[in-house]
Amino acid sequence: MDQDKEYVGFATLPNQVHRKSVKKGFDFTLMVAGESGLGKSTLVNSLFLTDLYKDRKLLNAEERITQTVEITKHTVDIEEKGVKLKLTIVDTPGFGDAVNNTECWKSVADYIDQQFEQYFRDESGLNRKNIQDNRVHCCLYFISPFGHGLRPLDVEFMKALHEKVNIVPVLAKADTLTPLEVKKKKIKIREEIEQYGIKIYQFPDCDSDEDEEFKQQDQELKDSIPFAVIGSNTVVEAKGKRVRGRLYPWGIVEVENPAHCDFVKLRNMLVRTHMQDLKDVTRETHYENYRAHCIQSMTRMVVKERNRNKLTRESGTDFPIPTAPGVSDSETEKLIREKDEEVRQPPHTQTQEQECVTQECVDQECVMHDECVQESVQEECVMQEESVQEAEHCAELC
């Protein structure tokens, strides 16, 4: 009884948040990038035990030459033990497949900025109740196992996007390398990432009150970058057990065997341990940087408009006038200047112009009237002459 008196009840707040979150559901947007043939689609299907690429059409070598980078989005609703997850996979077919790959990452960066812009508009609008979050929370970048480390394309892509999205590098098709080669290649890639100043996703430090097992798992995740993965959607039989893997003449590669690849570590990181942190970093770092940049740009435009005294003082608005589509900045400024001159024109000047126009009209009417009078006088003279001639003619006859 004494314990009930001392118990207030706010200890149940986590339960309330849990019930509300479960009822609302969760969303997560994952982007996969890398050249074709590195197993991106297979790995995504293996991660979430689903088939997102049923209607995919594979292009031949000739079609890939002219193919441009596209952005395709697949959304699937997954439910596990009563928890709903809306998973969105953003794929980039055509990336790195062309002969000339100059700035092929620009469309990917533009897509990420578009999602930030849409969220910023929704957040700044009147109805903020049901805002749909399509911001990219994580980008799995697939690195080819064939080579001596990062290629120039890999470096340029990650440097162009590391300020916009959480990049998690992945060493694709790890079953083509020996364990020693995987270890050397990981060390080489980590050194090049640090050398070129690429900011990949940083795992948060463990709290001091965490148990030793969790700290060890977190350290293993940090040491596994880039994750050496193998994807497979087929089930094979190994040692009397049915497992997902790949069957080779020399043996079986098990996808979910930590001794064979880092697939389990990557899945645990994405889903079980760091999904919420990926979303938090996206919201608190990448989106906030974009939002601050937008607000600074708007502020500079407002100050610029105020300094030029272009319609802001007369209209009473503090926001810049949007540029009409298809009209250049110079044409827009010219139109604004003309309107500004019309508005700023003194009233007496306008009255004088109106008087001038009125006087011109009166003068024109007077000229027309004189012409009409002159024509009528001429007609009367002609008629009088004709009547005189007729009278003379009759007198002669008589």
Coordinates of C-alpha atoms in Angstrom, one line a residue:
M1 CA 0.0 0.0 0.0
D2 CA 2.8 2.4 0.9
Q3 CA 4.5 1.5 -2.4
D4 CA 1.4 2.5 -4.3
K5 CA 1.3 5.9 -2.6
E6 CA 5.0 6.5 -3.6
Y7 CA 4.4 5.3 -7.2
V8 CA 3.5 8.3 -9.5
G9 CA 3.2 6.4 -12.8
F10 CA 5.5 8.2 -15.3
A11 CA 7.6 5.0 -15.5
T12 CA 4.9 3.8 -17.9
L13 CA 5.8 6.5 -20.5
P14 CA 8.0 4.2 -22.5
N15 CA 5.1 1.8 -22.8
Q16 CA 2.9 4.5 -24.0
V17 CA 5.4 5.6 -26.6
H18 CA 5.8 2.0 -27.6
R19 CA 2.1 1.4 -28.1
K20 CA 1.7 4.6 -30.1
S21 CA 4.7 3.9 -32.3
V22 CA 3.5 0.3 -33.0
K23 CA 0.1 1.6 -33.9
K24 CA 1.4 4.2 -36.2
G25 CA 4.0 2.0 -37.8
F26 CA 7.5 2.8 -39.1
D27 CA 9.0 3.8 -42.4
F28 CA 12.5 3.4 -43.8
T29 CA 14.0 4.4 -47.1
L30 CA 17.0 2.6 -48.4
M31 CA 18.9 3.5 -51.5
V32 CA 21.2 1.0 -53.4
A33 CA 23.8 2.3 -55.8
G34 CA 26.5 0.7 -57.9
E35 CA 27.1 -0.6 -61.3
S36 CA 25.0 -3.4 -62.8
G37 CA 25.9 -7.0 -62.0
L38 CA 27.1 -6.5 -58.4
G39 CA 24.1 -8.3 -56.9
K40 CA 22.1 -5.2 -55.5
S41 CA 18.7 -6.6 -56.2
T42 CA 19.6 -10.1 -54.9
L43 CA 21.0 -8.6 -51.7
V44 CA 17.9 -6.5 -51.1
N45 CA 15.6 -9.5 -51.6
S46 CA 17.8 -11.5 -49.2
L47 CA 17.8 -8.7 -46.5
F48 CA 14.0 -8.4 -46.3
L49 CA 12.9 -11.8 -47.5
T50 CA 10.8 -10.4 -50.3
D51 CA 10.8 -10.1 -54.1
L52 CA 10.8 -6.5 -55.2
Y53 CA 12.1 -7.0 -58.7
K54 CA 9.5 -9.4 -60.3
D55 CA 9.0 -7.4 -63.5
R56 CA 12.5 -6.2 -64.0
K57 CA 13.9 -6.2 -67.5
L58 CA 17.6 -6.9 -68.0
L59 CA 19.2 -4.8 -70.8
N60 CA 21.8 -6.2 -73.2
A61 CA 25.2 -4.6 -73.7
E62 CA 24.1 -2.4 -76.7
E63 CA 21.1 -1.0 -74.8
R64 CA 23.4 -0.1 -71.8
I65 CA 25.6 2.1 -73.9
T66 CA 22.8 4.7 -74.4
Q67 CA 21.1 4.1 -71.1
T68 CA 20.9 7.0 -68.7
V69 CA 20.7 6.9 -64.9
E70 CA 17.2 6.4 -63.7
I71 CA 15.6 6.5 -60.3
T72 CA 13.1 3.7 -59.5
K73 CA 11.2 3.3 -56.3
H74 CA 9.8 0.1 -54.8
T75 CA 7.6 0.2 -51.7
V76 CA 6.5 -2.8 -49.7
D77 CA 4.7 -3.1 -46.4
I78 CA 6.3 -5.7 -44.1
E79 CA 4.8 -6.9 -40.8
E80 CA 6.6 -8.9 -38.2
K81 CA 5.1 -9.8 -34.8
G82 CA 2.5 -7.0 -35.0
V83 CA 5.1 -4.3 -36.0
K84 CA 4.5 -2.7 -39.4
L85 CA 7.3 -1.4 -41.5
K86 CA 6.8 0.6 -44.7
L87 CA 10.0 -0.2 -46.6
T88 CA 11.0 1.9 -49.7
I89 CA 13.9 0.8 -51.9
V90 CA 15.3 3.4 -54.2
D91 CA 17.3 1.8 -57.1
T92 CA 19.6 3.5 -59.6
P93 CA 19.7 1.4 -62.7
G94 CA 22.2 2.6 -65.3
F95 CA 24.6 4.1 -62.8
G96 CA 28.2 3.5 -64.0
D97 CA 27.2 1.4 -67.0
A98 CA 27.8 4.0 -69.8
V99 CA 31.0 4.6 -71.7
N100 CA 31.1 8.2 -70.4
N101 CA 30.1 8.3 -66.7
T102 CA 30.8 12.0 -66.2
E103 CA 28.5 13.3 -63.4
C104 CA 26.3 10.2 -63.6
W105 CA 25.7 10.7 -59.8
K106 CA 24.0 14.1 -60.4
S107 CA 20.6 12.6 -60.8
V108 CA 21.0 10.6 -57.6
A109 CA 22.0 13.8 -55.7
D110 CA 19.1 15.7 -57.3
Y111 CA 16.6 13.0 -56.2
I112 CA 17.9 13.2 -52.5
D113 CA 17.5 17.0 -52.7
Q114 CA 14.0 16.7 -54.1
Q115 CA 12.9 14.6 -51.2
F116 CA 14.4 17.1 -48.7
E117 CA 12.7 19.9 -50.6
Q118 CA 9.3 18.1 -50.5
Y119 CA 9.6 17.5 -46.8
F120 CA 10.6 21.1 -46.2
R121 CA 7.5 22.3 -48.1
D122 CA 5.2 20.0 -46.2
E123 CA 6.8 20.9 -42.9
S124 CA 6.3 24.6 -43.7
G125 CA 2.7 24.3 -44.8
L126 CA -0.5 24.6 -43.0
N127 CA -1.4 21.0 -42.7
R128 CA 1.5 19.2 -40.9
K129 CA -0.6 16.4 -39.5
N130 CA 0.1 13.6 -42.0
I131 CA 3.5 14.4 -43.5
Q132 CA 5.0 11.6 -45.5
D133 CA 8.7 11.1 -45.0
N134 CA 10.4 10.0 -48.2
R135 CA 13.8 11.2 -47.2
V136 CA 16.6 8.7 -48.0
H137 CA 17.9 7.4 -44.6
C138 CA 20.7 5.1 -45.9
C139 CA 22.6 4.5 -49.1
L140 CA 24.3 1.1 -49.6
Y141 CA 27.1 1.8 -52.1
F142 CA 28.3 -1.4 -53.8
I143 CA 32.0 -1.6 -54.5
S144 CA 33.3 -4.0 -57.2
P145 CA 35.5 -6.8 -56.0
F146 CA 37.5 -6.7 -59.2
G147 CA 40.2 -4.1 -58.7
H148 CA 42.7 -2.8 -56.2
G149 CA 40.4 -0.6 -54.1
L150 CA 38.2 2.3 -54.9
R151 CA 37.8 3.4 -58.5
P152 CA 37.6 7.2 -59.4
L153 CA 33.8 6.8 -60.0
D154 CA 33.4 5.4 -56.4
V155 CA 35.4 8.3 -54.9
E156 CA 33.5 11.0 -56.9
F157 CA 30.1 9.4 -56.0
M158 CA 30.7 9.2 -52.3
K159 CA 32.3 12.7 -52.1
A160 CA 29.3 14.1 -54.0
L161 CA 26.7 12.5 -51.6
H162 CA 28.4 12.1 -48.2
E163 CA 26.9 15.5 -47.0
K164 CA 23.4 14.5 -48.1
V165 CA 22.9 10.8 -47.0
N166 CA 24.3 8.1 -44.7
I167 CA 26.7 6.1 -47.0
V168 CA 27.4 2.5 -46.0
P169 CA 30.0 0.9 -48.3
V170 CA 29.5 -2.7 -49.3
L171 CA 32.0 -5.0 -50.9
A172 CA 29.9 -6.9 -53.4
K173 CA 30.2 -10.6 -54.5
A174 CA 32.6 -11.5 -51.7
D175 CA 32.5 -15.2 -52.7
T176 CA 34.8 -14.3 -55.6
L177 CA 37.6 -13.4 -53.1
T178 CA 39.6 -15.5 -50.7
P179 CA 39.3 -14.6 -47.0
L180 CA 42.8 -13.1 -47.2
E181 CA 41.9 -11.0 -50.2
V182 CA 38.8 -9.8 -48.5
K183 CA 40.8 -8.7 -45.5
K184 CA 43.4 -6.9 -47.6
K185 CA 40.8 -5.2 -49.7
K186 CA 38.9 -3.9 -46.7
I187 CA 42.0 -2.4 -45.2
K188 CA 42.8 -0.8 -48.6
I189 CA 39.3 0.7 -49.0
R190 CA 39.2 2.1 -45.5
E191 CA 42.6 3.7 -46.1
E192 CA 41.4 5.3 -49.3
I193 CA 38.1 6.5 -47.7
E194 CA 40.2 8.3 -45.1
Q195 CA 42.7 9.5 -47.7
Y196 CA 40.1 11.2 -49.9
G197 CA 38.2 12.7 -46.9
I198 CA 35.0 10.7 -47.5
K199 CA 32.5 10.8 -44.7
I200 CA 30.7 7.5 -44.5
Y201 CA 28.2 6.6 -41.8
Q202 CA 29.8 6.6 -38.3
F203 CA 28.5 4.2 -35.8
P204 CA 27.6 5.9 -32.5
D205 CA 29.8 5.3 -29.5
C206 CA 28.5 2.9 -26.9
D207 CA 27.2 4.3 -23.6
S208 CA 29.2 3.5 -20.5
D209 CA 26.4 1.4 -19.0
E210 CA 26.2 -0.9 -22.0
D211 CA 27.2 -4.6 -21.4
E212 CA 30.4 -6.0 -22.7
E213 CA 28.7 -8.2 -25.3
F214 CA 27.0 -5.2 -26.9
K215 CA 30.3 -3.2 -27.0
Q216 CA 32.0 -6.2 -28.6
Q217 CA 29.3 -6.4 -31.3
D218 CA 29.5 -2.7 -32.0
Q219 CA 33.3 -2.9 -32.4
E220 CA 32.9 -5.8 -34.8
L221 CA 30.5 -3.8 -36.9
K222 CA 33.0 -0.9 -37.1
D223 CA 35.8 -3.3 -38.1
S224 CA 33.6 -4.9 -40.8
I225 CA 33.4 -1.7 -42.9
P226 CA 33.0 -2.2 -45.8
F227 CA 30.7 -5.2 -45.4
A228 CA 31.7 -8.1 -47.6
V229 CA 28.4 -9.6 -48.6
I230 CA 26.9 -12.4 -50.6
G231 CA 23.3 -12.5 -51.8
S232 CA 21.2 -15.5 -52.7
N233 CA 17.5 -16.2 -53.0
T234 CA 17.9 -20.0 -53.5
V235 CA 17.7 -22.6 -50.8
V236 CA 20.3 -25.4 -50.9
E237 CA 21.0 -28.4 -48.6
A238 CA 24.2 -28.4 -46.6
K239 CA 25.0 -31.0 -44.0
G240 CA 21.4 -32.1 -43.8
K241 CA 20.1 -28.5 -43.3
R242 CA 18.4 -26.3 -45.8
V243 CA 20.1 -22.9 -46.0
R244 CA 20.1 -20.0 -48.3
G245 CA 23.4 -20.0 -50.2
R246 CA 25.2 -20.7 -53.4
L247 CA 26.2 -24.1 -54.6
Y248 CA 29.7 -24.5 -56.2
P249 CA 31.6 -27.6 -57.3
W250 CA 34.0 -27.1 -54.4
G251 CA 31.3 -26.5 -51.8
I252 CA 28.4 -24.3 -50.5
V253 CA 28.6 -20.6 -49.6
E254 CA 26.1 -19.9 -46.9
V255 CA 24.6 -16.4 -46.9
E256 CA 23.8 -16.3 -43.2
N257 CA 27.0 -17.9 -42.0
P258 CA 29.2 -15.2 -40.4
A259 CA 32.3 -17.3 -41.3
H260 CA 31.5 -16.9 -45.0
C261 CA 30.4 -13.2 -45.3
D262 CA 29.2 -10.2 -43.4
F263 CA 25.5 -10.5 -44.5
V264 CA 24.2 -11.1 -41.0
K265 CA 26.2 -8.1 -39.6
L266 CA 24.8 -5.8 -42.3
R267 CA 21.2 -7.0 -41.7
N268 CA 21.6 -6.6 -37.9
M269 CA 23.0 -3.1 -38.4
L270 CA 20.3 -2.0 -40.8
V271 CA 17.3 -3.5 -39.0
R272 CA 18.0 -4.5 -35.4
T273 CA 20.5 -2.1 -34.0
H274 CA 21.0 1.1 -36.1
M275 CA 17.8 1.7 -38.1
Q276 CA 16.6 4.4 -35.7
D277 CA 20.0 6.0 -35.5
L278 CA 20.2 6.2 -39.3
K279 CA 16.9 8.0 -39.3
D280 CA 18.0 10.3 -36.5
V281 CA 21.2 11.3 -38.3
T282 CA 19.2 12.0 -41.5
R283 CA 16.8 14.2 -39.6
E284 CA 19.3 16.0 -37.3
T285 CA 22.3 16.3 -39.6
H286 CA 21.6 16.0 -43.3
Y287 CA 18.1 17.4 -43.4
E288 CA 19.0 20.2 -40.9
N289 CA 22.0 21.2 -43.1
Y290 CA 19.7 21.4 -46.1
R291 CA 17.0 23.3 -44.2
A292 CA 19.6 25.8 -42.8
H293 CA 20.9 26.4 -46.4
C294 CA 17.3 27.0 -47.7
I295 CA 16.6 29.5 -44.9
Q296 CA 19.8 31.3 -45.5
S297 CA 19.1 31.5 -49.2
M298 CA 15.6 32.9 -48.6
T299 CA 17.0 35.4 -46.1
R300 CA 19.6 36.6 -48.6
M301 CA 16.9 37.0 -51.3
V302 CA 14.7 39.0 -48.9
V303 CA 17.6 41.3 -48.0
K304 CA 18.5 41.7 -51.7
E305 CA 14.9 42.5 -52.6
R306 CA 14.6 45.0 -49.8
N307 CA 17.8 46.8 -50.8
R308 CA 16.6 47.2 -54.3
N309 CA 13.1 48.3 -53.2
K310 CA 11.3 46.0 -55.6
L311 CA 7.7 45.7 -54.7
T312 CA 8.4 44.4 -51.2
R313 CA 7.7 47.8 -49.6
E314 CA 4.5 48.5 -51.6
S315 CA 3.0 45.0 -51.3
G316 CA 4.0 44.7 -47.7
T317 CA 5.4 41.2 -48.1
D318 CA 8.7 40.0 -46.8
F319 CA 9.0 37.1 -49.2
P320 CA 10.8 37.2 -52.5
I321 CA 8.6 37.1 -55.6
P322 CA 8.9 33.6 -57.3
T323 CA 10.3 33.6 -60.8
A324 CA 7.8 32.6 -63.5
P325 CA 8.7 29.4 -65.3
G326 CA 10.4 29.9 -68.6
V327 CA 11.4 33.5 -67.8
S328 CA 15.0 34.3 -67.2
D329 CA 16.2 36.4 -64.2
S330 CA 17.1 39.4 -66.4
E331 CA 13.6 39.4 -68.0
T332 CA 12.0 39.2 -64.6
E333 CA 14.0 42.1 -63.3
K334 CA 13.1 44.1 -66.3
L335 CA 9.4 43.5 -65.8
I336 CA 9.7 44.3 -62.1
R337 CA 11.5 47.6 -63.0
E338 CA 8.8 48.6 -65.5
K339 CA 6.0 47.8 -63.0
D340 CA 7.9 49.6 -60.3
E341 CA 8.3 52.7 -62.5
E342 CA 4.5 52.7 -63.2
V343 CA 3.7 52.4 -59.5
R344 CA 6.2 55.1 -58.5
Q345 CA 5.0 57.5 -61.2
P346 CA 3.5 60.7 -59.6
P347 CA -0.2 61.2 -59.9
H348 CA 0.0 64.6 -61.7
T349 CA 2.2 63.1 -64.4
Q350 CA -0.4 60.4 -65.0
T351 CA -3.1 63.2 -65.2
Q352 CA -1.0 65.1 -67.7
E353 CA -0.7 62.1 -69.9
Q354 CA -4.4 61.5 -69.7
E355 CA -5.1 65.2 -70.6
C356 CA -2.7 64.9 -73.5
V357 CA -4.5 61.8 -74.8
T358 CA -7.9 63.6 -74.3
Q359 CA -6.6 66.7 -76.2
E360 CA -5.4 64.5 -79.1
C361 CA -8.9 62.9 -79.3
V362 CA -10.6 66.4 -79.4
D363 CA -8.2 67.6 -82.1
Q364 CA -9.0 64.6 -84.2
E365 CA -12.7 65.1 -83.8
C366 CA -12.4 68.8 -84.8
V367 CA -10.4 67.9 -87.9
M368 CA -13.0 65.3 -88.9
H369 CA -15.8 67.9 -88.3
D370 CA -14.1 70.5 -90.5
E371 CA -13.7 68.0 -93.3
C372 CA -17.3 67.1 -93.1
V373 CA -18.5 70.8 -93.2
Q374 CA -16.1 71.4 -96.2
E375 CA -17.5 68.5 -98.1
S376 CA -21.2 69.6 -97.5
V377 CA -20.4 73.2 -98.7
Q378 CA -18.8 71.9 -101.8
E379 CA -21.8 69.7 -102.6
E380 CA -24.2 72.7 -102.1
C381 CA -22.1 74.8 -104.5
V382 CA -22.2 72.1 -107.1
M383 CA -26.0 71.8 -106.8
Q384 CA -26.5 75.6 -107.1
E385 CA -24.4 75.7 -110.3
E386 CA -26.4 72.8 -111.8
S387 CA -29.7 74.6 -111.0
V388 CA -28.5 77.9 -112.6
Q389 CA -27.4 76.0 -115.7
E390 CA -30.9 74.4 -116.0
A391 CA -32.7 77.8 -115.6
E392 CA -30.6 79.3 -118.4
H393 CA -31.2 76.3 -120.6
C394 CA -35.0 76.7 -120.1
A395 CA -34.9 80.5 -120.8
E396 CA -33.2 79.8 -124.1
L397 CA -35.8 77.3 -125.1
C398 CA -38.6 79.7 -124.3

